[in-house]
Amino acid sequence: MEKKQCDLCAGTEFEQVGDRDRHSNQLASVICKTCGLVAHGQIPTDAELARYYATEYRQSYHGEMTPSDRRVMRAWKNGERIFNQLQPCVKPDAKVFEVGAGIGCTVKVFELNGHQASGIEPGEGFQTYSQETLLSNVIRGDLFEQPRDHSRELVLLIHVIEHFNSPRRALEYIRSMLSDAGQFYIECPNIDAPFARRSKMFHYAHIHNFTPSSLKMLAESCGFKLEQQFGSPENPNLQMLFSCTEKSEPKIDTTNYQKTMQVINEATPLRYHLRPCYFSSRVTKVTSYIREHLTADQFVANVVQKCQQSAATPQNEQQQNEPPAEHRSAA
């Protein structure tokens, strides 16, 4: 049997940090003792992943094969957040491509704000909703089927990098899709963030688990340089914007292993619930859930109407009626 290698640094020395996933199913998780990247002890094959994401992932992870109004509302607001966050950093007419576009809300928000936006999504139910209900340019497809023609100007990877069996291969492929002046935005779970307990850190679908340091190391070794990191250190999700540069050898942060081990070992319920922001974050979350239950159906109806009206309006008429880019909003 071939010896396991770290996808970031090619290291072969690992320490086990978990034997169960968040649902108490057997899952060995290990950390590279050279760079601190956390991953499954046994990496799934391409065929296993293709099967899982096409038919099982949405049901096992979200509990639904087609998106509920609450999920659409959440995804649309998240798409608006991403657009507003990136707007000052991205050309107003940049070609945008999202890998793993899900419901297609982010693609549609960028489109409604003047971008040529498209995406791919392997999940059948979510992709169908995206294309048929939101009229988003999202097709069912795979990253490694896309042309490596350096034509893209902004690639989005929102909660996708952790699902690849080789994030390095994915980032190197994305680099070949981007123009030399292109940009790459990524969001993924932050294993550096506080967790209530160690057993909740790991999930079958999350093959790799990143800290800010390990994600930066990986991206830089694949031909990117960090432009901006958004959010606070305690944010449960990493949010990083990269630009294209020359590919280089990985610059290994040798302290990341010990730092990550400390975070994992400190993942206890007491430490988590005694955080200064714990109470306020729970109140915010519960309030948002109540609001979703009360308003999601009407919110989604308005979104669908907006998408249909946009599709019915000739493109040149849309551009004449739109305000300047700096004032546009998909809200």
One Martini backbone bead per residue (centre of mass of N, CA, C, O) as a GRO file, in nm:
protein
  331
    1MET     BB    1   0.096   0.037   0.023
    2GLU     BB    2   0.075   0.357  -0.014
    3LYS     BB    3   0.209   0.622   0.124
    4LYS     BB    4   0.117   0.882   0.288
    5GLN     BB    5   0.065   1.221   0.172
    6CYS     BB    6   0.093   1.544   0.189
    7ASP     BB    7  -0.063   1.795   0.001
    8LEU     BB    8   0.134   2.029   0.081
    9CYS     BB    9   0.448   1.885   0.168
   10ALA     BB   10   0.486   1.557   0.147
   11GLY     BB   11   0.451   1.434   0.403
   12THR     BB   12   0.477   1.116   0.631
   13GLU     BB   13   0.404   1.243   0.916
   14PHE     BB   14   0.159   1.135   1.159
   15GLU     BB   15  -0.127   1.236   1.367
   16GLN     BB   16  -0.384   1.140   1.553
   17VAL     BB   17  -0.710   1.337   1.616
   18GLY     BB   18  -0.928   1.116   1.509
   19ASP     BB   19  -1.217   0.853   1.499
   20ARG     BB   20  -1.460   1.060   1.448
   21ASP     BB   21  -1.738   1.205   1.362
   22ARG     BB   22  -2.008   1.417   1.426
   23HIS     BB   23  -2.190   1.124   1.407
   24SER     BB   24  -2.004   0.876   1.519
   25ASN     BB   25  -1.844   0.789   1.287
   26GLN     BB   26  -1.601   0.641   1.134
   27LEU     BB   27  -1.295   0.859   1.145
   28ALA     BB   28  -0.981   0.928   1.036
   29SER     BB   29  -0.771   1.183   1.176
   30VAL     BB   30  -0.492   1.387   1.060
   31ILE     BB   31  -0.160   1.527   1.120
   32CYS     BB   32   0.092   1.705   1.001
   33LYS     BB   33   0.426   1.728   1.136
   34THR     BB   34   0.523   1.967   0.940
   35CYS     BB   35   0.248   2.173   0.865
   36GLY     BB   36  -0.062   2.100   0.992
   37LEU     BB   37  -0.236   1.936   0.813
   38VAL     BB   38  -0.573   1.832   0.800
   39ALA     BB   39  -0.689   1.485   0.752
   40HIS     BB   40  -0.757   1.211   0.623
   41GLY     BB   41  -0.626   0.901   0.646
   42GLN     BB   42  -0.833   0.828   0.407
   43ILE     BB   43  -0.858   0.894   0.076
   44PRO     BB   44  -1.077   0.946  -0.150
   45THR     BB   45  -1.183   0.886  -0.450
   46ASP     BB   46  -1.307   1.012  -0.734
   47ALA     BB   47  -1.546   0.811  -0.761
   48GLU     BB   48  -1.657   0.839  -0.473
   49LEU     BB   49  -1.711   1.146  -0.488
   50ALA     BB   50  -1.896   1.163  -0.733
   51ARG     BB   51  -2.122   0.994  -0.609
   52TYR     BB   52  -2.171   1.152  -0.347
   53TYR     BB   53  -2.229   1.446  -0.475
   54ALA     BB   54  -2.465   1.367  -0.671
   55THR     BB   55  -2.665   1.194  -0.435
   56GLU     BB   56  -2.580   1.242  -0.101
   57TYR     BB   57  -2.477   1.508   0.030
   58ARG     BB   58  -2.732   1.688   0.069
   59GLN     BB   59  -2.882   1.487   0.251
   60SER     BB   60  -2.655   1.439   0.475
   61TYR     BB   61  -2.592   1.757   0.527
   62HIS     BB   62  -2.899   1.908   0.475
   63GLY     BB   63  -3.167   1.719   0.436
   64GLU     BB   64  -3.169   1.789   0.111
   65MET     BB   65  -3.212   1.796  -0.249
   66THR     BB   66  -3.387   2.049  -0.225
   67PRO     BB   67  -3.429   2.373  -0.162
   68SER     BB   68  -3.525   2.567   0.074
   69ASP     BB   69  -3.621   2.878   0.155
   70ARG     BB   70  -3.415   2.916   0.381
   71ARG     BB   71  -3.166   2.841   0.210
   72VAL     BB   72  -3.199   3.053  -0.009
   73MET     BB   73  -3.192   3.301   0.170
   74ARG     BB   74  -2.911   3.247   0.287
   75ALA     BB   75  -2.759   3.234   0.012
   76TRP     BB   76  -2.830   3.516  -0.090
   77LYS     BB   77  -2.705   3.677   0.144
   78ASN     BB   78  -2.424   3.558   0.101
   79GLY     BB   79  -2.386   3.666  -0.185
   80GLU     BB   80  -2.403   3.964  -0.106
   81ARG     BB   81  -2.166   3.964   0.086
   82ILE     BB   82  -1.951   3.882  -0.118
   83PHE     BB   83  -1.991   4.109  -0.317
   84ASN     BB   84  -1.946   4.351  -0.117
   85GLN     BB   85  -1.659   4.256  -0.029
   86LEU     BB   86  -1.532   4.250  -0.337
   87GLN     BB   87  -1.597   4.509  -0.499
   88PRO     BB   88  -1.332   4.687  -0.429
   89CYS     BB   89  -1.132   4.441  -0.568
   90VAL     BB   90  -1.309   4.430  -0.836
   91LYS     BB   91  -1.391   4.432  -1.140
   92PRO     BB   92  -1.700   4.532  -1.273
   93ASP     BB   93  -1.641   4.317  -1.546
   94ALA     BB   94  -1.576   4.052  -1.435
   95LYS     BB   95  -1.518   3.723  -1.478
   96VAL     BB   96  -1.727   3.478  -1.323
   97PHE     BB   97  -1.640   3.172  -1.133
   98GLU     BB   98  -1.809   2.889  -0.984
   99VAL     BB   99  -1.721   2.637  -0.760
  100GLY     BB  100  -1.975   2.504  -0.628
  101ALA     BB  101  -2.271   2.677  -0.651
  102GLY     BB  102  -2.523   2.532  -0.588
  103ILE     BB  103  -2.799   2.734  -0.606
  104GLY     BB  104  -2.672   3.019  -0.747
  105CYS     BB  105  -2.674   3.296  -0.594
  106THR     BB  106  -2.394   3.423  -0.641
  107VAL     BB  107  -2.403   3.425  -0.944
  108LYS     BB  108  -2.661   3.604  -0.963
  109VAL     BB  109  -2.560   3.852  -0.813
  110PHE     BB  110  -2.332   3.918  -1.010
  111GLU     BB  111  -2.509   3.942  -1.260
  112LEU     BB  112  -2.700   4.176  -1.148
  113ASN     BB  113  -2.405   4.346  -1.121
  114GLY     BB  114  -2.261   4.307  -1.434
  115HIS     BB  115  -2.166   4.016  -1.459
  116GLN     BB  116  -2.004   3.744  -1.597
  117ALA     BB  117  -2.179   3.459  -1.475
  118SER     BB  118  -2.071   3.134  -1.354
  119GLY     BB  119  -2.116   2.763  -1.309
  120ILE     BB  120  -2.071   2.471  -1.096
  121GLU     BB  121  -2.270   2.160  -1.014
  122PRO     BB  122  -2.313   1.826  -0.899
  123GLY     BB  123  -2.586   1.865  -0.773
  124GLU     BB  124  -2.889   1.802  -0.892
  125GLY     BB  125  -3.102   1.969  -0.729
  126PHE     BB  126  -2.949   2.243  -0.708
  127GLN     BB  127  -2.890   2.287  -1.011
  128THR     BB  128  -3.182   2.288  -1.107
  129TYR     BB  129  -3.274   2.529  -0.942
  130SER     BB  130  -3.075   2.734  -1.053
  131GLN     BB  131  -3.164   2.711  -1.358
  132GLU     BB  132  -3.496   2.710  -1.335
  133THR     BB  133  -3.549   2.941  -1.107
  134LEU     BB  134  -3.294   3.156  -1.120
  135LEU     BB  135  -3.143   3.154  -1.399
  136SER     BB  136  -2.867   3.036  -1.381
  137ASN     BB  137  -2.526   2.982  -1.495
  138VAL     BB  138  -2.561   2.652  -1.404
  139ILE     BB  139  -2.386   2.358  -1.430
  140ARG     BB  140  -2.320   2.029  -1.464
  141GLY     BB  141  -1.995   1.972  -1.310
  142ASP     BB  142  -1.635   1.974  -1.342
  143LEU     BB  143  -1.344   2.118  -1.292
  144PHE     BB  144  -1.164   1.911  -1.487
  145GLU     BB  145  -1.347   2.017  -1.754
  146GLN     BB  146  -1.223   2.285  -1.775
  147PRO     BB  147  -1.076   2.533  -1.932
  148ARG     BB  148  -0.716   2.612  -1.977
  149ASP     BB  149  -0.731   2.958  -2.086
  150HIS     BB  150  -0.703   3.220  -1.905
  151SER     BB  151  -1.012   3.372  -1.887
  152ARG     BB  152  -1.041   3.418  -1.600
  153GLU     BB  153  -1.088   3.671  -1.327
  154LEU     BB  154  -1.291   3.510  -1.121
  155VAL     BB  155  -1.269   3.273  -0.856
  156LEU     BB  156  -1.495   3.068  -0.673
  157LEU     BB  157  -1.458   2.910  -0.331
  158ILE     BB  158  -1.737   2.791  -0.151
  159HIS     BB  159  -1.713   2.539   0.033
  160VAL     BB  160  -1.482   2.326  -0.134
  161ILE     BB  161  -1.178   2.263  -0.067
  162GLU     BB  162  -1.248   2.042   0.162
  163HIS     BB  163  -1.362   1.825  -0.071
  164PHE     BB  164  -1.095   1.760  -0.178
  165ASN     BB  165  -0.850   1.515  -0.226
  166SER     BB  166  -0.682   1.762  -0.390
  167PRO     BB  167  -0.619   2.085  -0.344
  168ARG     BB  168  -0.373   2.124  -0.523
  169ARG     BB  169  -0.494   2.037  -0.792
  170ALA     BB  170  -0.720   2.249  -0.789
  171LEU     BB  171  -0.544   2.510  -0.773
  172GLU     BB  172  -0.374   2.455  -1.027
  173TYR     BB  173  -0.616   2.455  -1.217
  174ILE     BB  174  -0.725   2.737  -1.155
  175ARG     BB  175  -0.470   2.888  -1.246
  176SER     BB  176  -0.515   2.794  -1.555
  177MET     BB  177  -0.792   2.965  -1.582
  178LEU     BB  178  -0.641   3.220  -1.519
  179SER     BB  179  -0.536   3.510  -1.544
  180ASP     BB  180  -0.262   3.696  -1.458
  181ALA     BB  181  -0.489   3.911  -1.325
  182GLY     BB  182  -0.624   3.724  -1.147
  183GLN     BB  183  -0.871   3.594  -0.910
  184PHE     BB  184  -0.909   3.437  -0.572
  185TYR     BB  185  -1.184   3.307  -0.383
  186ILE     BB  186  -1.205   3.190  -0.034
  187GLU     BB  187  -1.407   2.950   0.152
  188CYS     BB  188  -1.369   2.800   0.485
  189PRO     BB  189  -1.316   2.622   0.736
  190ASN     BB  190  -1.193   2.703   1.072
  191ILE     BB  191  -0.989   2.523   1.287
  192ASP     BB  192  -0.914   2.780   1.473
  193ALA     BB  193  -1.176   2.786   1.574
  194PRO     BB  194  -1.410   2.748   1.794
  195PHE     BB  195  -1.494   2.445   1.970
  196ALA     BB  196  -1.690   2.253   2.170
  197ARG     BB  197  -1.564   1.985   2.034
  198ARG     BB  198  -1.361   1.761   1.888
  199SER     BB  199  -1.595   1.578   1.754
  200LYS     BB  200  -1.699   1.840   1.564
  201MET     BB  201  -1.464   1.881   1.343
  202PHE     BB  202  -1.551   1.621   1.179
  203HIS     BB  203  -1.601   1.515   0.826
  204TYR     BB  204  -1.637   1.336   0.549
  205ALA     BB  205  -1.656   1.589   0.345
  206HIS     BB  206  -1.398   1.692   0.514
  207ILE     BB  207  -1.088   1.614   0.412
  208HIS     BB  208  -0.991   1.907   0.476
  209ASN     BB  209  -0.823   2.117   0.731
  210PHE     BB  210  -0.800   2.469   0.797
  211THR     BB  211  -0.579   2.717   0.837
  212PRO     BB  212  -0.449   3.009   0.760
  213SER     BB  213  -0.164   2.893   0.711
  214SER     BB  214  -0.225   2.641   0.529
  215LEU     BB  215  -0.377   2.793   0.305
  216LYS     BB  216  -0.151   2.989   0.229
  217MET     BB  217   0.065   2.784   0.158
  218LEU     BB  218  -0.087   2.642  -0.067
  219ALA     BB  219  -0.151   2.883  -0.254
  220GLU     BB  220   0.145   2.983  -0.295
  221SER     BB  221   0.237   2.698  -0.428
  222CYS     BB  222   0.003   2.754  -0.680
  223GLY     BB  223   0.014   3.079  -0.770
  224PHE     BB  224  -0.038   3.265  -0.507
  225LYS     BB  225  -0.143   3.573  -0.339
  226LEU     BB  226  -0.216   3.753  -0.069
  227GLU     BB  227  -0.445   4.027  -0.033
  228GLN     BB  228  -0.698   3.931   0.163
  229GLN     BB  229  -0.836   3.915   0.495
  230PHE     BB  230  -1.136   3.826   0.635
  231GLY     BB  231  -1.219   3.875   0.938
  232SER     BB  232  -1.190   3.706   1.227
  233PRO     BB  233  -1.019   3.468   1.409
  234GLU     BB  234  -1.315   3.348   1.518
  235ASN     BB  235  -1.407   3.273   1.258
  236PRO     BB  236  -1.544   2.981   1.116
  237ASN     BB  237  -1.443   3.134   0.847
  238LEU     BB  238  -1.252   3.155   0.582
  239GLN     BB  239  -1.139   3.473   0.409
  240MET     BB  240  -0.981   3.480   0.083
  241LEU     BB  241  -0.775   3.688  -0.128
  242PHE     BB  242  -0.629   3.623  -0.445
  243SER     BB  243  -0.348   3.641  -0.656
  244CYS     BB  244  -0.153   3.612  -0.923
  245THR     BB  245   0.147   3.413  -0.959
  246GLU     BB  246   0.422   3.253  -0.910
  247LYS     BB  247   0.533   2.956  -0.873
  248SER     BB  248   0.626   2.782  -0.564
  249GLU     BB  249   0.767   2.676  -0.305
  250PRO     BB  250   0.695   2.575  -0.009
  251LYS     BB  251   0.636   2.772   0.284
  252ILE     BB  252   0.703   2.646   0.587
  253ASP     BB  253   0.517   2.644   0.884
  254THR     BB  254   0.647   2.487   1.162
  255THR     BB  255   0.427   2.598   1.383
  256ASN     BB  256   0.144   2.482   1.291
  257TYR     BB  257   0.132   2.213   1.435
  258GLN     BB  258   0.131   2.312   1.734
  259LYS     BB  259  -0.102   2.513   1.706
  260THR     BB  260  -0.318   2.308   1.613
  261MET     BB  261  -0.297   2.116   1.854
  262GLN     BB  262  -0.388   2.322   2.061
  263VAL     BB  263  -0.668   2.372   1.947
  264ILE     BB  264  -0.770   2.079   1.964
  265ASN     BB  265  -0.713   2.039   2.278
  266GLU     BB  266  -0.908   2.306   2.347
  267ALA     BB  267  -1.175   2.150   2.263
  268THR     BB  268  -1.407   2.258   2.492
  269PRO     BB  269  -1.701   2.335   2.636
  270LEU     BB  270  -1.603   2.540   2.844
  271ARG     BB  271  -1.432   2.726   2.660
  272TYR     BB  272  -1.660   2.786   2.458
  273HIS     BB  273  -1.890   2.901   2.667
  274LEU     BB  274  -1.678   3.133   2.794
  275ARG     BB  275  -1.697   3.316   2.580
  276PRO     BB  276  -1.774   3.645   2.537
  277CYS     BB  277  -1.955   3.585   2.254
  278TYR     BB  278  -2.157   3.354   2.297
  279PHE     BB  279  -2.433   3.480   2.369
  280SER     BB  280  -2.463   3.678   2.129
  281SER     BB  281  -2.442   3.458   1.905
  282ARG     BB  282  -2.695   3.300   1.989
  283VAL     BB  283  -2.902   3.525   1.961
  284THR     BB  284  -2.848   3.581   1.662
  285LYS     BB  285  -2.919   3.297   1.559
  286VAL     BB  286  -3.209   3.271   1.665
  287THR     BB  287  -3.318   3.526   1.529
  288SER     BB  288  -3.260   3.435   1.237
  289TYR     BB  289  -3.443   3.183   1.241
  290ILE     BB  290  -3.708   3.329   1.293
  291ARG     BB  291  -3.696   3.510   1.043
  292GLU     BB  292  -3.692   3.285   0.835
  293HIS     BB  293  -3.967   3.154   0.904
  294LEU     BB  294  -4.134   3.430   0.846
  295THR     BB  295  -3.978   3.530   0.543
  296ALA     BB  296  -3.878   3.327   0.319
  297ASP     BB  297  -4.107   3.298   0.111
  298GLN     BB  298  -4.115   3.599   0.024
  299PHE     BB  299  -3.821   3.638  -0.043
  300VAL     BB  300  -3.807   3.423  -0.271
  301ALA     BB  301  -4.026   3.537  -0.449
  302ASN     BB  302  -3.869   3.801  -0.507
  303VAL     BB  303  -3.618   3.673  -0.630
  304VAL     BB  304  -3.753   3.521  -0.863
  305GLN     BB  305  -3.877   3.772  -0.993
  306LYS     BB  306  -3.608   3.917  -1.047
  307CYS     BB  307  -3.486   3.698  -1.230
  308GLN     BB  308  -3.714   3.699  -1.446
  309GLN     BB  309  -3.697   3.998  -1.522
  310SER     BB  310  -3.402   3.994  -1.614
  311ALA     BB  311  -3.442   3.778  -1.843
  312ALA     BB  312  -3.665   3.967  -1.998
  313THR     BB  313  -3.435   4.173  -2.024
  314PRO     BB  314  -3.249   4.331  -2.217
  315GLN     BB  315  -2.919   4.391  -2.183
  316ASN     BB  316  -2.907   4.691  -2.282
  317GLU     BB  317  -3.137   4.788  -2.096
  318GLN     BB  318  -3.007   4.720  -1.828
  319GLN     BB  319  -2.756   4.903  -1.859
  320GLN     BB  320  -2.918   5.173  -1.887
  321ASN     BB  321  -3.075   5.134  -1.597
  322GLU     BB  322  -2.821   5.119  -1.450
  323PRO     BB  323  -2.626   5.201  -1.217
  324PRO     BB  324  -2.347   5.247  -1.105
  325ALA     BB  325  -2.142   5.014  -0.965
  326GLU     BB  326  -2.104   5.162  -0.680
  327HIS     BB  327  -2.447   5.153  -0.645
  328ARG     BB  328  -2.490   4.865  -0.665
  329SER     BB  329  -2.751   4.621  -0.567
  330ALA     BB  330  -2.901   4.298  -0.466
  331ALA     BB  331  -3.105   4.373  -0.228
   0.00000   0.00000   0.00000
